[in-house]
Amino acid sequence: MSQAQLDNPGTYLPNDTMQMFRAAWELPAQCAAAWRIGRDAPVPPAKPYRNIVVTGLGGSAIGGDLLRVFTAGRLEIPVIVNRDYRLPRFVDDATLVFAVSYSGNTEETLSAYDDARGRGAAVVALTTGGRLGEQARRDMVPLITIPAGIAPRAATGYLFLPTLAVLERLGFLDGMDAEVDGLVRHLEILRGRYGPDAPAERNPAKQLAQNLYERLPVIWGVTGTTEVAAQRWKGQINENAKAPAYWSAFPELNHNEIVGFEQPAGVLRGVWLVVLRDPEDHPRVNLRVEITRSFVGTAAGMSEFIASGPTRLARLYSLIYLGDYTSLYLAVLYGTDPGPVRVIDRLKAELGAR
Ligand code: F6R
């Protein structure tokens, strides 16, 4: 697939067997629907929870990171994301646990669900069904059922916004209707800029995919704001384009990673850096980004994007949306069907058989 063909969606959309482009285009409507689902969902008892844990993996865990980053400046209790079979020791009957699995069959999440129940935590299950859905029904645990039929990583709206709605309904947050409204309206604008019909000459997602092609993407976010987008970009490039990518975040990367740009020259020539920033980043972090440029001149190139949007939620998602589209165009350039993730499916099948 040549770069010019990114402007001919008719040549690649028919090969997108799981309709990943369509799911990306429909993200604004998904977010609106996900919010409604969350507002109508069953909620656990309102009580003075001391902490919140979101347990899940991959596409089902990133919503937990969105919740963690989005609520960090608003909640008086911590949100922790758990990507493992077991929950941390502090989880007890004062913990609210969201067990999130799109398929409902991810073994780590099923195990963590049992762990949460065993420790007396209040659990909410968020899934399309599967064994998690069955188990939650059997245990009479609040169950939020979301629509099936798309790849988990294409379902971030469904996998994140209902958790936000539950927290608002429990009294932890307010003003979320306006946040979600701003998000949906902004995504509708952005898809016109990033979608397949926007020509490469003014489409940042297509341009960036061209820069990342045959290179190693290294995505840098900022702790507390764009770190979640950086992590998401990495996962989306891996799963959609079937290509390697790495991420880290300021200011931590200033204390180690920047030293690693002296050699080997052959590797560094293939690295393309992407810096993701937010207008609310700490002024000292902004200074760090400026200074850091001088240490990484050996990389092939660098792109920088600043989150946009009328609300904090819209800003968080604006960069995620750009990364989602970039990873889809990168898949097109590599001639790869973005949807199937056969390696993950095979691993799960092999684990399931033992
Ligand atoms: C596949 C994907 C994966 C899954 C992960 C967990 O699109 O994004 O990262 O999300 O393997 O599976 P679920 O989400 O079904 O619990």
PDB file of C-alpha atoms in Angstrom, residues 6 12 20-21 24 190 193-196 203-213 217-219 229 232-243 245 272-274 276 303 305 318-334 336 338:
ATOM      1  CA  LEU A   6      -4.347   6.763   2.201  1.00  0.00           C
ATOM      2  CA  TYR A  12      -8.374  -0.185   1.980  1.00  0.00           C
ATOM      3  CA  MET A  20     -12.032  -0.689  12.860  1.00  0.00           C
ATOM      4  CA  PHE A  21     -12.283   2.486  10.782  1.00  0.00           C
ATOM      5  CA  ALA A  24     -13.326   4.940  15.106  1.00  0.00           C
ATOM      6  CA  LEU A 190     -11.911  15.815  15.166  1.00  0.00           C
ATOM      7  CA  ARG A 193      -9.938  16.180  10.488  1.00  0.00           C
ATOM      8  CA  TYR A 194      -8.578  12.681  11.072  1.00  0.00           C
ATOM      9  CA  GLY A 195     -11.032  10.488   9.166  1.00  0.00           C
ATOM     10  CA  PRO A 196     -10.352   8.752   5.823  1.00  0.00           C
ATOM     11  CA  ASN A 203      -4.799  15.320   7.952  1.00  0.00           C
ATOM     12  CA  PRO A 204      -2.305  15.056  10.852  1.00  0.00           C
ATOM     13  CA  ALA A 205      -3.098  11.371  11.427  1.00  0.00           C
ATOM     14  CA  LYS A 206      -2.224  10.440   7.825  1.00  0.00           C
ATOM     15  CA  GLN A 207       0.894  12.614   7.878  1.00  0.00           C
ATOM     16  CA  LEU A 208       2.111  11.098  11.106  1.00  0.00           C
ATOM     17  CA  ALA A 209       1.462   7.537   9.890  1.00  0.00           C
ATOM     18  CA  GLN A 210       3.732   8.345   6.947  1.00  0.00           C
ATOM     19  CA  ASN A 211       6.461   9.498   9.343  1.00  0.00           C
ATOM     20  CA  LEU A 212       6.094   6.410  11.527  1.00  0.00           C
ATOM     21  CA  TYR A 213       6.163   4.006   8.578  1.00  0.00           C
ATOM     22  CA  PRO A 217       7.621   5.070  17.300  1.00  0.00           C
ATOM     23  CA  VAL A 218       8.591   6.280  20.779  1.00  0.00           C
ATOM     24  CA  ILE A 219       5.706   8.137  22.384  1.00  0.00           C
ATOM     25  CA  ALA A 229      -2.694   8.856  25.657  1.00  0.00           C
ATOM     26  CA  ARG A 232      -2.805   4.079  24.437  1.00  0.00           C
ATOM     27  CA  TRP A 233      -0.847   5.099  21.302  1.00  0.00           C
ATOM     28  CA  LYS A 234       1.686   2.375  21.998  1.00  0.00           C
ATOM     29  CA  GLY A 235      -1.013  -0.272  22.404  1.00  0.00           C
ATOM     30  CA  GLN A 236      -2.894   0.866  19.316  1.00  0.00           C
ATOM     31  CA  ILE A 237       0.229   0.829  17.124  1.00  0.00           C
ATOM     32  CA  ASN A 238       0.997  -2.666  18.444  1.00  0.00           C
ATOM     33  CA  GLU A 239      -2.492  -4.070  17.968  1.00  0.00           C
ATOM     34  CA  ASN A 240      -3.689  -2.233  14.861  1.00  0.00           C
ATOM     35  CA  ALA A 241      -0.458  -1.864  12.859  1.00  0.00           C
ATOM     36  CA  LYS A 242       1.140  -5.028  14.328  1.00  0.00           C
ATOM     37  CA  ALA A 243       4.303  -2.999  14.844  1.00  0.00           C
ATOM     38  CA  ALA A 245       6.151   1.085  19.751  1.00  0.00           C
ATOM     39  CA  TRP A 272      10.507   8.708  15.499  1.00  0.00           C
ATOM     40  CA  LEU A 273       9.579  10.601  18.661  1.00  0.00           C
ATOM     41  CA  VAL A 274       6.046  11.781  19.317  1.00  0.00           C
ATOM     42  CA  LEU A 276       1.981  14.571  23.555  1.00  0.00           C
ATOM     43  CA  SER A 303       6.322  15.382  16.102  1.00  0.00           C
ATOM     44  CA  PHE A 305       0.762  17.461  19.488  1.00  0.00           C
ATOM     45  CA  SER A 318      -8.409  14.332  21.619  1.00  0.00           C
ATOM     46  CA  LEU A 319      -4.932  12.804  21.647  1.00  0.00           C
ATOM     47  CA  ILE A 320      -6.270   9.277  22.008  1.00  0.00           C
ATOM     48  CA  TYR A 321      -8.398   9.816  18.911  1.00  0.00           C
ATOM     49  CA  LEU A 322      -5.430  11.103  16.924  1.00  0.00           C
ATOM     50  CA  GLY A 323      -3.414   8.033  17.964  1.00  0.00           C
ATOM     51  CA  ASP A 324      -6.262   5.672  17.098  1.00  0.00           C
ATOM     52  CA  TYR A 325      -6.501   7.046  13.557  1.00  0.00           C
ATOM     53  CA  THR A 326      -2.712   7.210  13.139  1.00  0.00           C
ATOM     54  CA  SER A 327      -2.405   3.530  14.082  1.00  0.00           C
ATOM     55  CA  LEU A 328      -5.128   2.599  11.600  1.00  0.00           C
ATOM     56  CA  TYR A 329      -3.375   4.457   8.749  1.00  0.00           C
ATOM     57  CA  LEU A 330      -0.109   2.836   9.760  1.00  0.00           C
ATOM     58  CA  ALA A 331      -1.821  -0.552   9.419  1.00  0.00           C
ATOM     59  CA  VAL A 332      -2.898   0.485   5.917  1.00  0.00           C
ATOM     60  CA  LEU A 333       0.660   1.491   4.983  1.00  0.00           C
ATOM     61  CA  TYR A 334       1.923  -1.898   6.181  1.00  0.00           C
ATOM     62  CA  THR A 336      -2.189  -5.150   7.490  1.00  0.00           C
ATOM     63  CA  PRO A 338      -6.045  -3.639  11.596  1.00  0.00           C
TER      64      PRO A 338
END
